[in-house]
Protein backbone atom coordinates (compact mmCIF):
# COMPACT_ATOMS: atom_id res chain seq x y z
CA UNK A 1 0.00 0.00 0.00
CA UNK A 2 2.88 2.38 0.63
CA UNK A 3 3.72 2.69 -3.08
CA UNK A 4 0.10 3.54 -3.95
CA UNK A 5 0.01 6.14 -1.17
CA UNK A 6 3.25 7.72 -2.43
CA UNK A 7 2.10 7.71 -6.09
CA UNK A 8 -1.02 9.58 -4.96
CA UNK A 9 1.17 12.21 -3.27
CA UNK A 10 0.77 10.93 0.28
CA UNK A 11 3.33 10.07 2.91
CA UNK A 12 2.86 6.73 4.67
CA UNK A 13 3.24 6.79 8.45
CA UNK A 14 3.84 3.44 10.10
CA UNK A 15 2.76 2.25 13.53
CA UNK A 16 4.45 -1.11 13.97
CA UNK A 17 3.22 -4.16 15.80
CA UNK A 18 5.62 -5.17 18.57
CA UNK A 19 5.80 -8.40 20.56
CA UNK A 20 4.57 -8.15 24.15
CA UNK A 21 5.74 -11.58 25.22
CA UNK A 22 6.66 -14.62 23.17
CA UNK A 23 7.10 -13.34 19.58
CA UNK A 24 6.19 -16.79 18.23
CA UNK A 25 2.60 -16.28 19.45
CA UNK A 26 0.70 -14.02 17.03
CA UNK A 27 -1.63 -12.90 19.83
CA UNK A 28 1.31 -11.25 21.59
CA UNK A 29 1.91 -8.72 18.80
CA UNK A 30 0.33 -5.37 19.67
CA UNK A 31 0.48 -1.73 18.64
CA UNK A 32 1.17 1.09 21.05
CA UNK A 33 -2.09 3.04 21.36
CA UNK A 34 -0.36 6.30 22.21
CA UNK A 35 1.91 5.88 19.19
CA UNK A 36 -1.12 5.15 17.00
CA UNK A 37 -2.94 8.25 18.26
CA UNK A 38 0.19 10.38 17.78
CA UNK A 39 0.47 9.28 14.13
CA UNK A 40 -2.62 11.35 13.24
CA UNK A 41 -2.37 14.92 12.04
CA UNK A 42 -4.39 17.32 9.88
CA UNK A 43 -3.13 15.59 6.71
CA UNK A 44 -4.13 12.05 7.71
CA UNK A 45 -6.74 10.73 5.28
CA UNK A 46 -6.79 6.94 5.71
CA UNK A 47 -5.59 4.16 8.00
CA UNK A 48 -4.68 0.77 6.53
CA UNK A 49 -5.37 -2.20 8.80
CA UNK A 50 -4.22 -5.74 7.90
CA UNK A 51 -6.06 -8.47 9.80
CA UNK A 52 -5.44 -11.34 9.87
CA UNK A 53 -1.97 -9.89 9.56
CA UNK A 54 0.50 -11.24 7.04
CA UNK A 55 3.07 -12.53 7.86
CA UNK A 56 2.62 -13.00 11.62
CA UNK A 57 -1.04 -14.08 11.66
CA UNK A 58 -2.16 -11.55 14.26
CA UNK A 59 -5.92 -11.14 14.52
CA UNK A 60 -7.00 -7.76 15.80
CA UNK A 61 -9.40 -8.21 18.69
CA UNK A 62 -12.84 -6.63 18.77
CA UNK A 63 -11.50 -4.26 21.43
CA UNK A 64 -8.49 -3.25 19.28
CA UNK A 65 -10.82 -2.69 16.32
CA UNK A 66 -13.03 -0.53 18.53
CA UNK A 67 -10.04 1.61 19.51
CA UNK A 68 -8.90 2.01 15.89
CA UNK A 69 -12.43 2.82 14.69
CA UNK A 70 -13.07 5.39 17.45
CA UNK A 71 -9.70 7.06 16.80
CA UNK A 72 -10.45 7.27 13.07
CA UNK A 73 -13.92 8.63 13.82
CA UNK A 74 -12.47 11.29 16.13
CA UNK A 75 -10.03 12.39 13.40
CA UNK A 76 -12.54 11.96 10.52
CA UNK A 77 -10.26 9.43 8.77
CA UNK A 78 -11.20 6.56 6.46
CA UNK A 79 -10.21 2.94 7.11
CA UNK A 80 -8.93 0.49 4.49
CA UNK A 81 -9.19 -2.96 6.03
CA UNK A 82 -7.13 -5.59 4.23
CA UNK A 83 -8.84 -8.82 5.22
CA UNK A 84 -7.62 -11.09 2.41
CA UNK A 85 -6.68 -13.81 4.94
CA UNK A 86 -10.05 -13.71 6.75
CA UNK A 87 -10.63 -17.43 6.20
CA UNK A 88 -7.13 -18.42 7.35
CA UNK A 89 -7.96 -18.51 11.05
CA UNK A 90 -7.03 -21.34 13.40
CA UNK A 91 -9.75 -23.09 15.41
CA UNK A 92 -10.48 -21.33 18.68
CA UNK A 93 -9.76 -17.90 17.19
CA UNK A 94 -12.16 -15.44 15.60
CA UNK A 95 -11.73 -12.82 12.90
CA UNK A 96 -13.47 -9.52 13.73
CA UNK A 97 -14.27 -7.11 10.91
CA UNK A 98 -13.49 -3.53 11.82
CA UNK A 99 -16.48 -2.47 9.69
CA UNK A 100 -18.73 -4.27 12.20
CA UNK A 101 -17.82 -1.78 14.95
CA UNK A 102 -20.87 0.49 15.38
CA UNK A 103 -20.32 3.62 13.28
CA UNK A 104 -17.28 2.24 11.42
CA UNK A 105 -19.11 0.91 8.34
CA UNK A 106 -19.60 4.42 6.97
CA UNK A 107 -15.85 5.06 6.84
CA UNK A 108 -14.50 1.59 6.00
CA UNK A 109 -13.51 -0.11 2.75
CA UNK A 110 -12.89 -3.83 3.28
CA UNK A 111 -10.72 -5.72 0.80
CA UNK A 112 -11.02 -9.49 0.27
CA UNK A 113 -9.42 -12.08 -1.99
CA UNK A 114 -10.70 -15.35 -3.42
CA UNK A 115 -7.11 -16.30 -4.23
CA UNK A 116 -6.09 -16.15 -0.58
CA UNK A 117 -9.35 -17.54 0.84
CA UNK A 118 -9.58 -20.53 -1.46
CA UNK A 119 -5.87 -21.27 -2.12
CA UNK A 120 -6.05 -20.23 -5.76
CA UNK A 121 -3.39 -17.53 -5.66
CA UNK A 122 -2.79 -17.84 -9.41
CA UNK A 123 -6.19 -16.22 -9.86
CA UNK A 124 -6.15 -12.54 -8.98
CA UNK A 125 -9.78 -12.26 -7.98
CA UNK A 126 -10.62 -9.86 -5.20
CA UNK A 127 -13.24 -7.42 -4.06
CA UNK A 128 -13.83 -4.33 -2.03
CA UNK A 129 -16.95 -3.73 -0.02
CA UNK A 130 -18.18 -0.76 1.88
CA UNK A 131 -20.78 1.98 1.84
CA UNK A 132 -21.93 3.25 -1.54
CA UNK A 133 -20.17 6.61 -1.22
CA UNK A 134 -16.79 4.81 -0.93
CA UNK A 135 -17.26 2.11 -3.56
CA UNK A 136 -19.07 3.97 -6.34
PDB file of C-alpha atoms in Angstrom:
ATOM      1  CA  UNK A   1       0.000   0.000   0.000  1.00  0.00           C
ATOM      2  CA  UNK A   2       2.883   2.384   0.632  1.00  0.00           C
ATOM      3  CA  UNK A   3       3.717   2.691  -3.081  1.00  0.00           C
ATOM      4  CA  UNK A   4       0.103   3.538  -3.947  1.00  0.00           C
ATOM      5  CA  UNK A   5       0.013   6.144  -1.173  1.00  0.00           C
ATOM      6  CA  UNK A   6       3.246   7.716  -2.434  1.00  0.00           C
ATOM      7  CA  UNK A   7       2.104   7.707  -6.090  1.00  0.00           C
ATOM      8  CA  UNK A   8      -1.019   9.582  -4.962  1.00  0.00           C
ATOM      9  CA  UNK A   9       1.172  12.207  -3.267  1.00  0.00           C
ATOM     10  CA  UNK A  10       0.772  10.929   0.275  1.00  0.00           C
ATOM     11  CA  UNK A  11       3.328  10.067   2.913  1.00  0.00           C
ATOM     12  CA  UNK A  12       2.864   6.733   4.674  1.00  0.00           C
ATOM     13  CA  UNK A  13       3.235   6.792   8.450  1.00  0.00           C
ATOM     14  CA  UNK A  14       3.843   3.443  10.097  1.00  0.00           C
ATOM     15  CA  UNK A  15       2.759   2.255  13.525  1.00  0.00           C
ATOM     16  CA  UNK A  16       4.449  -1.111  13.973  1.00  0.00           C
ATOM     17  CA  UNK A  17       3.219  -4.162  15.795  1.00  0.00           C
ATOM     18  CA  UNK A  18       5.624  -5.167  18.565  1.00  0.00           C
ATOM     19  CA  UNK A  19       5.802  -8.399  20.556  1.00  0.00           C
ATOM     20  CA  UNK A  20       4.572  -8.153  24.148  1.00  0.00           C
ATOM     21  CA  UNK A  21       5.739 -11.576  25.219  1.00  0.00           C
ATOM     22  CA  UNK A  22       6.656 -14.616  23.167  1.00  0.00           C
ATOM     23  CA  UNK A  23       7.097 -13.338  19.578  1.00  0.00           C
ATOM     24  CA  UNK A  24       6.186 -16.792  18.227  1.00  0.00           C
ATOM     25  CA  UNK A  25       2.600 -16.280  19.452  1.00  0.00           C
ATOM     26  CA  UNK A  26       0.703 -14.022  17.026  1.00  0.00           C
ATOM     27  CA  UNK A  27      -1.629 -12.902  19.831  1.00  0.00           C
ATOM     28  CA  UNK A  28       1.308 -11.248  21.589  1.00  0.00           C
ATOM     29  CA  UNK A  29       1.914  -8.719  18.805  1.00  0.00           C
ATOM     30  CA  UNK A  30       0.332  -5.366  19.670  1.00  0.00           C
ATOM     31  CA  UNK A  31       0.478  -1.732  18.635  1.00  0.00           C
ATOM     32  CA  UNK A  32       1.167   1.092  21.048  1.00  0.00           C
ATOM     33  CA  UNK A  33      -2.086   3.041  21.358  1.00  0.00           C
ATOM     34  CA  UNK A  34      -0.364   6.305  22.211  1.00  0.00           C
ATOM     35  CA  UNK A  35       1.911   5.882  19.187  1.00  0.00           C
ATOM     36  CA  UNK A  36      -1.123   5.155  17.003  1.00  0.00           C
ATOM     37  CA  UNK A  37      -2.941   8.249  18.261  1.00  0.00           C
ATOM     38  CA  UNK A  38       0.193  10.383  17.784  1.00  0.00           C
ATOM     39  CA  UNK A  39       0.469   9.278  14.133  1.00  0.00           C
ATOM     40  CA  UNK A  40      -2.623  11.347  13.241  1.00  0.00           C
ATOM     41  CA  UNK A  41      -2.374  14.923  12.041  1.00  0.00           C
ATOM     42  CA  UNK A  42      -4.388  17.320   9.876  1.00  0.00           C
ATOM     43  CA  UNK A  43      -3.127  15.590   6.705  1.00  0.00           C
ATOM     44  CA  UNK A  44      -4.132  12.055   7.712  1.00  0.00           C
ATOM     45  CA  UNK A  45      -6.737  10.730   5.277  1.00  0.00           C
ATOM     46  CA  UNK A  46      -6.790   6.941   5.710  1.00  0.00           C
ATOM     47  CA  UNK A  47      -5.590   4.156   8.003  1.00  0.00           C
ATOM     48  CA  UNK A  48      -4.675   0.774   6.528  1.00  0.00           C
ATOM     49  CA  UNK A  49      -5.368  -2.198   8.797  1.00  0.00           C
ATOM     50  CA  UNK A  50      -4.215  -5.738   7.898  1.00  0.00           C
ATOM     51  CA  UNK A  51      -6.061  -8.467   9.801  1.00  0.00           C
ATOM     52  CA  UNK A  52      -5.440 -11.341   9.871  1.00  0.00           C
ATOM     53  CA  UNK A  53      -1.972  -9.889   9.559  1.00  0.00           C
ATOM     54  CA  UNK A  54       0.498 -11.237   7.041  1.00  0.00           C
ATOM     55  CA  UNK A  55       3.070 -12.530   7.858  1.00  0.00           C
ATOM     56  CA  UNK A  56       2.619 -13.000  11.619  1.00  0.00           C
ATOM     57  CA  UNK A  57      -1.043 -14.080  11.662  1.00  0.00           C
ATOM     58  CA  UNK A  58      -2.157 -11.547  14.260  1.00  0.00           C
ATOM     59  CA  UNK A  59      -5.920 -11.140  14.525  1.00  0.00           C
ATOM     60  CA  UNK A  60      -6.998  -7.757  15.805  1.00  0.00           C
ATOM     61  CA  UNK A  61      -9.398  -8.212  18.688  1.00  0.00           C
ATOM     62  CA  UNK A  62     -12.843  -6.630  18.771  1.00  0.00           C
ATOM     63  CA  UNK A  63     -11.500  -4.262  21.430  1.00  0.00           C
ATOM     64  CA  UNK A  64      -8.486  -3.251  19.285  1.00  0.00           C
ATOM     65  CA  UNK A  65     -10.819  -2.687  16.318  1.00  0.00           C
ATOM     66  CA  UNK A  66     -13.033  -0.530  18.532  1.00  0.00           C
ATOM     67  CA  UNK A  67     -10.040   1.607  19.514  1.00  0.00           C
ATOM     68  CA  UNK A  68      -8.899   2.010  15.890  1.00  0.00           C
ATOM     69  CA  UNK A  69     -12.433   2.818  14.693  1.00  0.00           C
ATOM     70  CA  UNK A  70     -13.068   5.390  17.447  1.00  0.00           C
ATOM     71  CA  UNK A  71      -9.704   7.063  16.805  1.00  0.00           C
ATOM     72  CA  UNK A  72     -10.453   7.269  13.067  1.00  0.00           C
ATOM     73  CA  UNK A  73     -13.916   8.631  13.817  1.00  0.00           C
ATOM     74  CA  UNK A  74     -12.471  11.292  16.127  1.00  0.00           C
ATOM     75  CA  UNK A  75     -10.034  12.388  13.400  1.00  0.00           C
ATOM     76  CA  UNK A  76     -12.536  11.958  10.518  1.00  0.00           C
ATOM     77  CA  UNK A  77     -10.260   9.434   8.769  1.00  0.00           C
ATOM     78  CA  UNK A  78     -11.199   6.558   6.461  1.00  0.00           C
ATOM     79  CA  UNK A  79     -10.211   2.936   7.106  1.00  0.00           C
ATOM     80  CA  UNK A  80      -8.931   0.490   4.490  1.00  0.00           C
ATOM     81  CA  UNK A  81      -9.190  -2.957   6.034  1.00  0.00           C
ATOM     82  CA  UNK A  82      -7.126  -5.588   4.227  1.00  0.00           C
ATOM     83  CA  UNK A  83      -8.841  -8.825   5.217  1.00  0.00           C
ATOM     84  CA  UNK A  84      -7.625 -11.093   2.413  1.00  0.00           C
ATOM     85  CA  UNK A  85      -6.683 -13.813   4.937  1.00  0.00           C
ATOM     86  CA  UNK A  86     -10.048 -13.710   6.754  1.00  0.00           C
ATOM     87  CA  UNK A  87     -10.627 -17.433   6.198  1.00  0.00           C
ATOM     88  CA  UNK A  88      -7.129 -18.416   7.352  1.00  0.00           C
ATOM     89  CA  UNK A  89      -7.955 -18.509  11.054  1.00  0.00           C
ATOM     90  CA  UNK A  90      -7.031 -21.343  13.396  1.00  0.00           C
ATOM     91  CA  UNK A  91      -9.751 -23.091  15.412  1.00  0.00           C
ATOM     92  CA  UNK A  92     -10.475 -21.325  18.680  1.00  0.00           C
ATOM     93  CA  UNK A  93      -9.756 -17.897  17.193  1.00  0.00           C
ATOM     94  CA  UNK A  94     -12.156 -15.437  15.604  1.00  0.00           C
ATOM     95  CA  UNK A  95     -11.735 -12.825  12.902  1.00  0.00           C
ATOM     96  CA  UNK A  96     -13.472  -9.522  13.730  1.00  0.00           C
ATOM     97  CA  UNK A  97     -14.273  -7.108  10.910  1.00  0.00           C
ATOM     98  CA  UNK A  98     -13.488  -3.529  11.822  1.00  0.00           C
ATOM     99  CA  UNK A  99     -16.481  -2.472   9.685  1.00  0.00           C
ATOM    100  CA  UNK A 100     -18.733  -4.266  12.199  1.00  0.00           C
ATOM    101  CA  UNK A 101     -17.819  -1.782  14.946  1.00  0.00           C
ATOM    102  CA  UNK A 102     -20.870   0.491  15.376  1.00  0.00           C
ATOM    103  CA  UNK A 103     -20.321   3.618  13.281  1.00  0.00           C
ATOM    104  CA  UNK A 104     -17.280   2.240  11.424  1.00  0.00           C
ATOM    105  CA  UNK A 105     -19.109   0.910   8.340  1.00  0.00           C
ATOM    106  CA  UNK A 106     -19.603   4.421   6.971  1.00  0.00           C
ATOM    107  CA  UNK A 107     -15.846   5.063   6.842  1.00  0.00           C
ATOM    108  CA  UNK A 108     -14.495   1.586   6.002  1.00  0.00           C
ATOM    109  CA  UNK A 109     -13.512  -0.115   2.750  1.00  0.00           C
ATOM    110  CA  UNK A 110     -12.892  -3.835   3.284  1.00  0.00           C
ATOM    111  CA  UNK A 111     -10.723  -5.723   0.799  1.00  0.00           C
ATOM    112  CA  UNK A 112     -11.023  -9.485   0.273  1.00  0.00           C
ATOM    113  CA  UNK A 113      -9.419 -12.081  -1.990  1.00  0.00           C
ATOM    114  CA  UNK A 114     -10.701 -15.348  -3.420  1.00  0.00           C
ATOM    115  CA  UNK A 115      -7.113 -16.298  -4.234  1.00  0.00           C
ATOM    116  CA  UNK A 116      -6.093 -16.145  -0.579  1.00  0.00           C
ATOM    117  CA  UNK A 117      -9.345 -17.537   0.839  1.00  0.00           C
ATOM    118  CA  UNK A 118      -9.576 -20.534  -1.461  1.00  0.00           C
ATOM    119  CA  UNK A 119      -5.867 -21.269  -2.116  1.00  0.00           C
ATOM    120  CA  UNK A 120      -6.047 -20.227  -5.760  1.00  0.00           C
ATOM    121  CA  UNK A 121      -3.392 -17.529  -5.665  1.00  0.00           C
ATOM    122  CA  UNK A 122      -2.786 -17.844  -9.409  1.00  0.00           C
ATOM    123  CA  UNK A 123      -6.188 -16.220  -9.862  1.00  0.00           C
ATOM    124  CA  UNK A 124      -6.146 -12.543  -8.982  1.00  0.00           C
ATOM    125  CA  UNK A 125      -9.779 -12.255  -7.981  1.00  0.00           C
ATOM    126  CA  UNK A 126     -10.621  -9.864  -5.196  1.00  0.00           C
ATOM    127  CA  UNK A 127     -13.239  -7.423  -4.055  1.00  0.00           C
ATOM    128  CA  UNK A 128     -13.826  -4.330  -2.027  1.00  0.00           C
ATOM    129  CA  UNK A 129     -16.952  -3.732  -0.016  1.00  0.00           C
ATOM    130  CA  UNK A 130     -18.182  -0.757   1.880  1.00  0.00           C
ATOM    131  CA  UNK A 131     -20.779   1.980   1.844  1.00  0.00           C
ATOM    132  CA  UNK A 132     -21.930   3.246  -1.540  1.00  0.00           C
ATOM    133  CA  UNK A 133     -20.170   6.614  -1.225  1.00  0.00           C
ATOM    134  CA  UNK A 134     -16.794   4.808  -0.933  1.00  0.00           C
ATOM    135  CA  UNK A 135     -17.256   2.106  -3.564  1.00  0.00           C
ATOM    136  CA  UNK A 136     -19.066   3.966  -6.338  1.00  0.00           C
TER     137      UNK A 136
END
